[in-house]
mmCIF file of C-alpha atoms and ligand atoms in Angstrom:
data_model
loop_
_atom_site.group_PDB
_atom_site.id
_atom_site.type_symbol
_atom_site.label_atom_id
_atom_site.label_comp_id
_atom_site.label_asym_id
_atom_site.label_seq_id
_atom_site.Cartn_x
_atom_site.Cartn_y
_atom_site.Cartn_z
ATOM 1 C CA MET A 1 71.798 -49.968 30.091
ATOM 2 C CA ARG A 2 74.843 -47.838 29.370
ATOM 3 C CA PRO A 3 76.820 -48.632 26.189
ATOM 4 C CA THR A 4 79.930 -49.584 28.186
ATOM 5 C CA ILE A 5 77.957 -52.180 30.161
ATOM 6 C CA VAL A 6 76.459 -53.589 26.963
ATOM 7 C CA ALA A 7 79.881 -53.679 25.284
ATOM 8 C CA SER A 8 81.583 -55.412 28.203
ATOM 9 C CA SER A 9 78.717 -57.927 28.536
ATOM 10 C CA VAL A 10 79.038 -58.830 24.854
ATOM 11 C CA LEU A 11 82.822 -59.135 25.198
ATOM 12 C CA LEU A 12 82.472 -61.356 28.269
ATOM 13 C CA ALA A 13 79.912 -63.578 26.544
ATOM 14 C CA LEU A 14 82.205 -63.900 23.508
ATOM 15 C CA CYS A 15 85.176 -64.834 25.720
ATOM 16 C CA ALA A 16 83.096 -67.471 27.506
ATOM 17 C CA ALA A 17 81.804 -68.848 24.214
ATOM 18 C CA LEU A 18 85.209 -68.996 22.525
ATOM 19 C CA ALA A 19 87.342 -70.057 25.497
ATOM 20 C CA GLY A 20 86.610 -73.746 24.895
ATOM 21 C CA CYS A 21 87.486 -73.693 21.199
ATOM 22 C CA GLY A 22 90.600 -75.352 19.804
ATOM 23 C CA GLY A 23 93.548 -76.778 21.711
ATOM 24 C CA ASP A 24 94.703 -80.331 22.338
ATOM 25 C CA GLN A 25 91.568 -81.263 24.272
ATOM 26 C CA SER A 26 88.841 -80.028 21.942
ATOM 27 C CA PRO A 27 86.168 -82.304 20.487
ATOM 28 C CA LEU A 28 85.953 -79.732 17.687
ATOM 29 C CA ALA A 29 89.524 -80.479 16.588
ATOM 30 C CA PRO A 30 89.019 -84.191 15.867
ATOM 31 C CA GLN A 31 92.006 -86.415 15.084
ATOM 32 C CA SER A 32 90.246 -89.702 14.363
ATOM 33 C CA ARG A 33 87.316 -90.955 12.356
ATOM 34 C CA ALA A 34 85.196 -91.507 15.476
ATOM 35 C CA SER A 35 85.721 -87.998 16.825
ATOM 36 C CA ARG A 36 85.185 -86.514 13.348
ATOM 37 C CA GLU A 37 81.745 -88.151 13.258
ATOM 38 C CA ILE A 38 80.959 -86.711 16.692
ATOM 39 C CA ALA A 39 82.141 -83.240 15.649
ATOM 40 C CA THR A 40 80.107 -83.339 12.415
ATOM 41 C CA LEU A 41 76.959 -84.344 14.314
ATOM 42 C CA TRP A 42 77.631 -81.554 16.784
ATOM 43 C CA TRP A 43 77.989 -78.911 14.019
ATOM 44 C CA TRP A 44 74.727 -80.088 12.420
ATOM 45 C CA MET A 45 72.940 -79.864 15.764
ATOM 46 C CA LEU A 46 74.369 -76.387 16.325
ATOM 47 C CA ALA A 47 73.289 -75.230 12.851
ATOM 48 C CA ILE A 48 69.744 -76.585 13.249
ATOM 49 C CA SER A 49 69.457 -75.108 16.752
ATOM 50 C CA CYS A 50 70.583 -71.746 15.380
ATOM 51 C CA VAL A 51 67.879 -71.816 12.688
ATOM 52 C CA VAL A 52 65.191 -72.758 15.240
ATOM 53 C CA PHE A 53 66.441 -70.151 17.712
ATOM 54 C CA ALA A 54 66.535 -67.452 15.010
ATOM 55 C CA GLY A 55 62.964 -68.400 14.019
ATOM 56 C CA ALA A 56 61.747 -68.108 17.602
ATOM 57 C CA LEU A 57 63.495 -64.750 18.026
ATOM 58 C CA GLY A 58 61.982 -63.546 14.735
ATOM 59 C CA LEU A 59 58.452 -64.438 15.882
ATOM 60 C CA LEU A 60 59.123 -62.720 19.195
ATOM 61 C CA ALA A 61 60.308 -59.581 17.395
ATOM 62 C CA ILE A 62 57.237 -59.527 15.119
ATOM 63 C CA ALA A 63 54.955 -59.996 18.125
ATOM 64 C CA TRP A 64 56.614 -57.095 19.920
ATOM 65 C CA LEU A 65 56.482 -54.786 16.904
ATOM 66 C CA ARG A 66 52.773 -55.540 16.410
ATOM 67 C CA ARG A 67 51.889 -55.582 20.058
ATOM 68 C CA ARG A 68 49.209 -52.894 19.684
ATOM 69 C CA ARG A 69 47.412 -54.549 16.742
ATOM 70 C CA GLU A 70 45.061 -57.504 16.746
ATOM 71 C CA GLY A 71 45.360 -60.590 14.506
ATOM 72 C CA LEU A 72 48.222 -62.168 12.620
ATOM 73 C CA PRO A 73 50.661 -60.304 10.329
ATOM 74 C CA VAL A 74 49.559 -61.921 7.045
ATOM 75 C CA VAL A 75 45.822 -62.532 7.468
ATOM 76 C CA GLU A 76 44.131 -59.927 9.589
ATOM 77 C CA GLU A 77 40.716 -61.607 9.562
ATOM 78 C CA GLY A 78 39.876 -65.209 10.525
ATOM 79 C CA GLY A 79 43.359 -65.950 11.895
ATOM 80 C CA GLY A 80 42.144 -68.877 13.966
ATOM 81 C CA ARG A 81 42.946 -71.604 11.437
ATOM 82 C CA LEU A 82 46.256 -70.029 10.511
ATOM 83 C CA ASN A 83 47.155 -69.919 14.217
ATOM 84 C CA LEU A 84 46.440 -73.622 14.512
ATOM 85 C CA GLY A 85 48.445 -74.310 11.344
ATOM 86 C CA LEU A 86 51.460 -72.419 12.684
ATOM 87 C CA VAL A 87 51.359 -74.351 15.957
ATOM 88 C CA VAL A 88 51.090 -77.688 14.134
ATOM 89 C CA VAL A 89 53.923 -76.917 11.685
ATOM 90 C CA PHE A 90 56.406 -75.113 13.965
ATOM 91 C CA GLY A 91 55.416 -76.634 17.265
ATOM 92 C CA MET A 92 54.947 -80.270 16.230
ATOM 93 C CA ALA A 93 55.896 -81.228 12.668
ATOM 94 C CA ILE A 94 59.308 -79.522 12.430
ATOM 95 C CA PRO A 95 60.538 -80.553 15.924
ATOM 96 C CA LEU A 96 59.371 -84.122 15.256
ATOM 97 C CA VAL A 97 61.192 -84.335 11.908
ATOM 98 C CA VAL A 98 64.376 -82.734 13.299
ATOM 99 C CA ASN A 99 64.496 -84.932 16.405
ATOM 100 C CA VAL A 100 63.738 -88.152 14.546
ATOM 101 C CA ALA A 101 66.409 -87.305 11.950
ATOM 102 C CA LEU A 102 69.011 -86.610 14.652
ATOM 103 C CA PHE A 103 68.039 -89.791 16.480
ATOM 104 C CA VAL A 104 68.461 -91.890 13.331
ATOM 105 C CA VAL A 105 71.800 -90.293 12.395
ATOM 106 C CA ALA A 106 73.165 -90.547 15.944
ATOM 107 C CA ASN A 107 71.996 -94.099 16.560
ATOM 108 C CA PHE A 108 72.638 -95.786 13.261
ATOM 109 C CA PHE A 109 75.716 -93.933 12.048
ATOM 110 C CA VAL A 110 77.626 -91.996 14.715
ATOM 111 C CA ILE A 111 77.301 -94.528 17.540
ATOM 112 C CA LYS A 112 78.433 -97.273 15.149
ATOM 113 C CA GLN A 113 81.548 -95.302 14.246
ATOM 114 C CA THR A 114 82.422 -94.622 17.880
ATOM 115 C CA GLU A 115 81.573 -98.033 19.301
ATOM 116 C CA ALA A 116 83.966 -100.211 21.299
ATOM 117 C CA PRO A 117 85.923 -102.545 19.002
ATOM 118 C CA ALA A 118 85.195 -106.276 18.994
ATOM 119 C CA ALA A 119 87.340 -107.817 21.733
ATOM 120 C CA THR A 120 89.883 -109.531 19.495
ATOM 121 C CA SER A 121 89.775 -107.171 16.503
ATOM 122 C CA THR A 122 92.588 -104.833 17.581
ATOM 123 C CA PRO A 123 96.340 -105.487 17.575
ATOM 124 C CA LEU A 124 96.748 -103.817 20.984
ATOM 125 C CA THR A 125 94.813 -103.701 24.253
ATOM 126 C CA VAL A 126 95.570 -101.163 26.979
ATOM 127 C CA GLN A 127 94.111 -101.361 30.477
ATOM 128 C CA VAL A 128 93.338 -98.091 32.213
ATOM 129 C CA VAL A 129 92.389 -98.046 35.889
ATOM 130 C CA GLY A 130 90.981 -94.884 37.457
ATOM 131 C CA HIS A 131 92.195 -93.845 40.907
ATOM 132 C CA GLN A 132 91.554 -90.769 43.029
ATOM 133 C CA PHE A 133 93.258 -88.902 41.331
ATOM 134 C CA PHE A 134 95.393 -90.456 38.636
ATOM 135 C CA TRP A 135 95.265 -92.960 35.778
ATOM 136 C CA GLU A 136 97.051 -96.295 36.005
ATOM 137 C CA VAL A 137 97.933 -97.699 32.591
ATOM 138 C CA ARG A 138 98.847 -101.337 31.925
ATOM 139 C CA TYR A 139 99.917 -103.121 28.774
ATOM 140 C CA PRO A 140 98.676 -106.742 29.028
ATOM 141 C CA GLY A 141 101.291 -109.271 27.987
ATOM 142 C CA THR A 142 104.114 -107.039 29.260
ATOM 143 C CA PRO A 143 105.110 -105.975 32.796
ATOM 144 C CA ALA A 144 104.900 -102.297 31.758
ATOM 145 C CA VAL A 145 102.850 -100.084 34.068
ATOM 146 C CA THR A 146 102.729 -96.334 33.765
ATOM 147 C CA ALA A 147 100.587 -93.463 34.994
ATOM 148 C CA ASN A 148 98.795 -90.548 33.348
ATOM 149 C CA GLU A 149 100.518 -91.154 30.014
ATOM 150 C CA ILE A 150 99.116 -93.582 27.499
ATOM 151 C CA HIS A 151 101.370 -94.346 24.575
ATOM 152 C CA ILE A 152 99.796 -95.898 21.491
ATOM 153 C CA PRO A 153 101.023 -96.494 17.964
ATOM 154 C CA ALA A 154 99.492 -93.981 15.519
ATOM 155 C CA ARG A 155 97.106 -95.242 12.837
ATOM 156 C CA THR A 156 96.446 -98.367 14.918
ATOM 157 C CA ARG A 157 93.176 -99.496 16.488
ATOM 158 C CA VAL A 158 93.677 -99.764 20.257
ATOM 159 C CA ASN A 159 91.163 -101.424 22.556
ATOM 160 C CA VAL A 160 91.058 -99.542 25.865
ATOM 161 C CA VAL A 161 89.613 -101.527 28.774
ATOM 162 C CA ALA A 162 88.610 -99.070 31.483
ATOM 163 C CA THR A 163 87.797 -99.799 35.090
ATOM 164 C CA THR A 164 88.253 -98.160 38.477
ATOM 165 C CA ASP A 165 89.899 -98.875 41.787
ATOM 166 C CA ASP A 166 87.593 -96.660 43.843
ATOM 167 C CA VAL A 167 84.770 -94.357 42.707
ATOM 168 C CA ILE A 168 83.263 -93.683 39.283
ATOM 169 C CA HIS A 169 85.545 -91.816 36.882
ATOM 170 C CA SER A 170 85.080 -91.141 33.191
ATOM 171 C CA PHE A 171 87.786 -91.669 30.566
ATOM 172 C CA TRP A 172 87.694 -89.000 27.874
ATOM 173 C CA VAL A 173 90.176 -88.040 25.160
ATOM 174 C CA PRO A 174 87.967 -85.674 23.136
ATOM 175 C CA GLN A 175 90.120 -85.536 20.004
ATOM 176 C CA LEU A 176 90.123 -89.317 19.636
ATOM 177 C CA ASN A 177 86.710 -90.642 20.698
ATOM 178 C CA ARG A 178 83.704 -90.352 22.983
ATOM 179 C CA LYS A 179 83.908 -90.677 26.755
ATOM 180 C CA ILE A 180 83.454 -93.908 28.649
ATOM 181 C CA ASP A 181 82.551 -94.301 32.319
ATOM 182 C CA MET A 182 84.819 -96.245 34.674
ATOM 183 C CA ILE A 183 82.492 -98.047 37.047
ATOM 184 C CA PRO A 184 83.435 -100.233 40.040
ATOM 185 C CA GLY A 185 83.171 -103.928 39.157
ATOM 186 C CA ARG A 186 82.657 -103.281 35.441
ATOM 187 C CA ARG A 187 84.976 -103.269 32.452
ATOM 188 C CA ASN A 188 83.944 -100.748 29.820
ATOM 189 C CA ARG A 189 85.764 -100.420 26.557
ATOM 190 C CA VAL A 190 86.473 -97.714 24.039
ATOM 191 C CA LEU A 191 88.452 -97.517 20.809
ATOM 192 C CA LEU A 192 91.467 -95.226 20.627
ATOM 193 C CA TYR A 193 92.759 -94.416 17.175
ATOM 194 C CA ALA A 194 94.857 -91.443 16.107
ATOM 195 C CA ASP A 195 95.137 -90.403 12.456
ATOM 196 C CA ARG A 196 98.644 -89.076 12.984
ATOM 197 C CA PRO A 197 101.366 -88.991 15.640
ATOM 198 C CA GLY A 198 100.780 -86.330 18.262
ATOM 199 C CA VAL A 199 99.908 -85.578 21.877
ATOM 200 C CA TYR A 200 96.234 -85.567 22.820
ATOM 201 C CA ARG A 201 95.028 -84.404 26.209
ATOM 202 C CA GLY A 202 92.407 -86.303 28.159
ATOM 203 C CA GLN A 203 90.470 -85.428 31.278
ATOM 204 C CA CYS A 204 88.354 -87.231 33.851
ATOM 205 C CA ALA A 205 84.782 -86.385 32.878
ATOM 206 C CA GLU A 206 82.873 -87.538 35.957
ATOM 207 C CA PHE A 207 83.088 -85.714 39.284
ATOM 208 C CA CYS A 208 85.108 -88.087 41.482
ATOM 209 C CA GLY A 209 86.182 -85.995 44.478
ATOM 210 C CA LEU A 210 88.197 -82.974 45.486
ATOM 211 C CA GLU A 211 90.853 -83.197 42.766
ATOM 212 C CA HIS A 212 88.608 -84.300 39.892
ATOM 213 C CA ALA A 213 89.701 -81.241 37.909
ATOM 214 C CA ARG A 214 93.375 -82.235 38.259
ATOM 215 C CA MET A 215 92.897 -85.752 36.932
ATOM 216 C CA ALA A 216 94.211 -85.364 33.414
ATOM 217 C CA MET A 217 96.346 -87.459 31.083
ATOM 218 C CA TYR A 218 98.207 -87.361 27.806
ATOM 219 C CA VAL A 219 97.820 -89.828 24.971
ATOM 220 C CA TYR A 220 101.019 -90.015 22.923
ATOM 221 C CA ALA A 221 100.413 -91.443 19.472
ATOM 222 C CA GLN A 222 103.783 -92.471 18.055
ATOM 223 C CA PRO A 223 105.184 -94.083 14.929
ATOM 224 C CA ARG A 224 105.143 -97.856 15.447
ATOM 225 C CA ALA A 225 108.925 -98.232 15.884
ATOM 226 C CA ASP A 226 109.033 -95.456 18.509
ATOM 227 C CA PHE A 227 106.137 -97.032 20.363
ATOM 228 C CA ASP A 228 107.800 -100.469 20.377
ATOM 229 C CA ARG A 229 111.010 -98.928 21.731
ATOM 230 C CA TRP A 230 109.060 -97.056 24.406
ATOM 231 C CA LEU A 231 107.168 -100.174 25.487
ATOM 232 C CA ARG A 232 110.387 -102.231 25.752
ATOM 233 C CA ALA A 233 111.908 -99.523 27.957
ATOM 234 C CA GLN A 234 108.810 -99.328 30.172
ATOM 235 C CA ALA A 235 108.735 -103.113 30.611
ATOM 236 C CA ALA A 236 112.251 -103.138 32.077
ATOM 237 C CA PRO A 237 112.772 -103.065 35.860
ATOM 238 C CA ALA A 238 113.902 -99.895 37.648
ATOM 239 C CA ALA A 239 117.349 -98.726 36.545
ATOM 240 C CA ALA A 240 118.726 -98.547 40.102
ATOM 241 C CA ALA A 241 117.864 -99.555 43.653
ATOM 242 C CA PRO A 242 116.047 -96.818 45.615
ATOM 243 C CA PRO A 243 117.959 -94.684 48.118
ATOM 244 C CA ALA A 244 117.551 -95.523 51.816
ATOM 245 C CA ALA A 245 115.145 -92.586 52.215
ATOM 246 C CA PHE A 246 112.626 -94.206 49.822
ATOM 247 C CA MET A 247 112.265 -97.254 52.066
ATOM 248 C CA ARG A 248 112.729 -95.479 55.411
ATOM 249 C CA ASP A 249 110.348 -92.534 54.875
ATOM 250 C CA GLY A 250 107.371 -94.622 53.777
ATOM 251 C CA CYS A 251 107.371 -94.066 49.978
ATOM 252 C CA ALA A 252 107.580 -97.829 49.389
ATOM 253 C CA ALA A 253 104.327 -98.428 51.267
ATOM 254 C CA CYS A 254 102.387 -96.796 48.422
ATOM 255 C CA HIS A 255 104.604 -96.949 45.324
ATOM 256 C CA THR A 256 106.042 -99.784 43.275
ATOM 257 C CA LEU A 257 109.513 -99.784 41.748
ATOM 258 C CA ARG A 258 109.579 -102.962 39.692
ATOM 259 C CA GLY A 259 112.657 -105.093 40.407
ATOM 260 C CA THR A 260 113.129 -103.619 43.902
ATOM 261 C CA PRO A 261 111.568 -104.376 47.319
ATOM 262 C CA ALA A 262 109.182 -101.373 46.876
ATOM 263 C CA ARG A 263 105.797 -102.908 46.062
ATOM 264 C CA GLY A 264 103.149 -100.460 47.276
ATOM 265 C CA ALA A 265 99.931 -100.396 45.279
ATOM 266 C CA VAL A 266 98.232 -97.178 46.384
ATOM 267 C CA GLY A 267 99.983 -94.545 44.283
ATOM 268 C CA PRO A 268 101.383 -94.583 40.737
ATOM 269 C CA ASP A 269 104.048 -97.108 39.692
ATOM 270 C CA LEU A 270 107.286 -95.095 39.685
ATOM 271 C CA THR A 271 109.559 -97.569 37.874
ATOM 272 C CA HIS A 272 110.094 -95.155 34.947
ATOM 273 C CA VAL A 273 108.745 -91.929 36.427
ATOM 274 C CA GLY A 274 111.701 -89.968 35.051
ATOM 275 C CA SER A 275 110.478 -90.602 31.498
ATOM 276 C CA ARG A 276 107.154 -88.833 32.085
ATOM 277 C CA SER A 277 106.583 -85.193 31.176
ATOM 278 C CA THR A 278 104.447 -84.326 34.200
ATOM 279 C CA ILE A 279 103.670 -85.505 37.729
ATOM 280 C CA ALA A 280 100.429 -85.671 39.746
ATOM 281 C CA ALA A 281 98.245 -86.267 36.667
ATOM 282 C CA LEU A 282 99.507 -83.244 34.700
ATOM 283 C CA THR A 283 99.400 -80.925 37.726
ATOM 284 C CA LEU A 284 103.139 -80.116 37.655
ATOM 285 C CA PRO A 285 105.921 -80.435 35.077
ATOM 286 C CA ASN A 286 108.312 -83.273 35.827
ATOM 287 C CA ASP A 287 111.412 -81.248 36.686
ATOM 288 C CA ARG A 288 113.599 -81.081 39.789
ATOM 289 C CA ALA A 289 112.009 -77.950 41.278
ATOM 290 C CA ALA A 290 108.454 -79.240 40.844
ATOM 291 C CA VAL A 291 109.201 -82.733 42.177
ATOM 292 C CA ALA A 292 110.892 -81.184 45.223
ATOM 293 C CA GLU A 293 107.867 -78.925 45.778
ATOM 294 C CA TRP A 294 105.584 -81.961 45.515
ATOM 295 C CA LEU A 295 107.615 -84.056 47.959
ATOM 296 C CA ARG A 296 107.813 -81.185 50.443
ATOM 297 C CA ASP A 297 104.030 -80.771 50.689
ATOM 298 C CA PRO A 298 101.832 -82.676 48.225
ATOM 299 C CA GLN A 299 98.679 -81.470 49.994
ATOM 300 C CA HIS A 300 99.601 -77.858 49.292
ATOM 301 C CA VAL A 301 100.060 -78.571 45.570
ATOM 302 C CA LYS A 302 96.978 -80.774 45.135
ATOM 303 C CA PRO A 303 94.764 -80.577 48.235
ATOM 304 C CA GLY A 304 92.825 -83.739 48.961
ATOM 305 C CA ASN A 305 95.036 -86.104 46.967
ATOM 306 C CA ARG A 306 96.036 -89.400 48.574
ATOM 307 C CA MET A 307 99.700 -88.562 49.168
ATOM 308 C CA PRO A 308 100.324 -87.408 52.750
ATOM 309 C CA ASN A 309 102.917 -84.857 53.807
ATOM 310 C CA LEU A 310 105.733 -87.081 55.084
ATOM 311 C CA HIS A 311 107.672 -84.131 56.550
ATOM 312 C CA LEU A 312 110.814 -85.155 54.679
ATOM 313 C CA SER A 313 114.156 -83.599 55.521
ATOM 314 C CA ASP A 314 115.868 -81.430 52.891
ATOM 315 C CA ALA A 315 118.601 -84.044 52.489
ATOM 316 C CA ASP A 316 116.020 -86.794 51.854
ATOM 317 C CA ILE A 317 114.140 -84.628 49.359
ATOM 318 C CA ARG A 318 117.396 -83.992 47.455
ATOM 319 C CA ALA A 319 118.214 -87.710 47.385
ATOM 320 C CA LEU A 320 114.672 -88.664 46.298
ATOM 321 C CA VAL A 321 114.472 -86.021 43.567
ATOM 322 C CA ALA A 322 117.825 -87.111 42.100
ATOM 323 C CA TYR A 323 116.748 -90.741 42.183
ATOM 324 C CA LEU A 324 113.259 -90.238 40.698
ATOM 325 C CA GLU A 325 114.597 -88.046 37.885
ATOM 326 C CA SER A 326 117.128 -90.769 37.031
ATOM 327 C CA LEU A 327 114.400 -93.398 36.475
ATOM 328 C CA ASN A 328 114.061 -93.135 32.709
HETATM 329 CU CU1 LIG B 1 88.281 -88.981 38.258
HETATM 330 CU CU2 LIG B 1 86.820 -87.127 38.021
#
């Protein structure tokens, strides 16, 4: 191989290896006790694997260097018993000890730390329902319903009850805890806890259809007072009645605006859509240009999503964009 090919291969491998590191969706940048335990276990597993891999490579190198000589490196004569010893130690004893140790640590310590909280042990429960391809978020005890943005108070244990409206999805906010599957007819639970206020990105972790990759969410961990204010605002009905276009063009068949005649249950609740930072499960920023682009042809922006192209007129798009952006 020519040096340039070797160099570019190494560079490419490094890019691939490092591309997943860091960021607001990395399990290696934990922001809670549960995810710290997972990250620590992962680093230990990586370190042990590296030692084992280096050992195997070392043996391979020795074998290649001595490929023209008979016997083992240390004892030239009567290597039979030493051979057997090496196989027993490196092939059986060490793997057994390593795997049993990892099993014990994972099962009796890490899983305990990441387990779902006892049903009544948390001050807050949030319901998350998976849909192709967005997250519906409900706050039991209040009328608040939002989409793709989960607000929680920081430094507070939150019980997340996850289920699905259609196929299997998987709820995963890597910086806060392990993933949990959303299975039809079942209610799985996971603990969300954030050490400090911040924004943590989550992603659907189970292939669920064409737009699985664009099924993301943000978890906003806020100081308690900010969270309470946010929840009160989200519980309120829509600030204004929808324009005629919303009812006439078919939007109301799929979307709810609490406090208005729009009661569709297919797409996200839009009662406070103006307060969100993105639309279409983090596919586009929530600004006028992007919302207009989305309304004009949602299938072009996110092919395969459930929102049809309604062939809206420019005047209707302008009226709808102004209205949706006003719903804070
Ligand atoms: Cu939902 Cu993948």
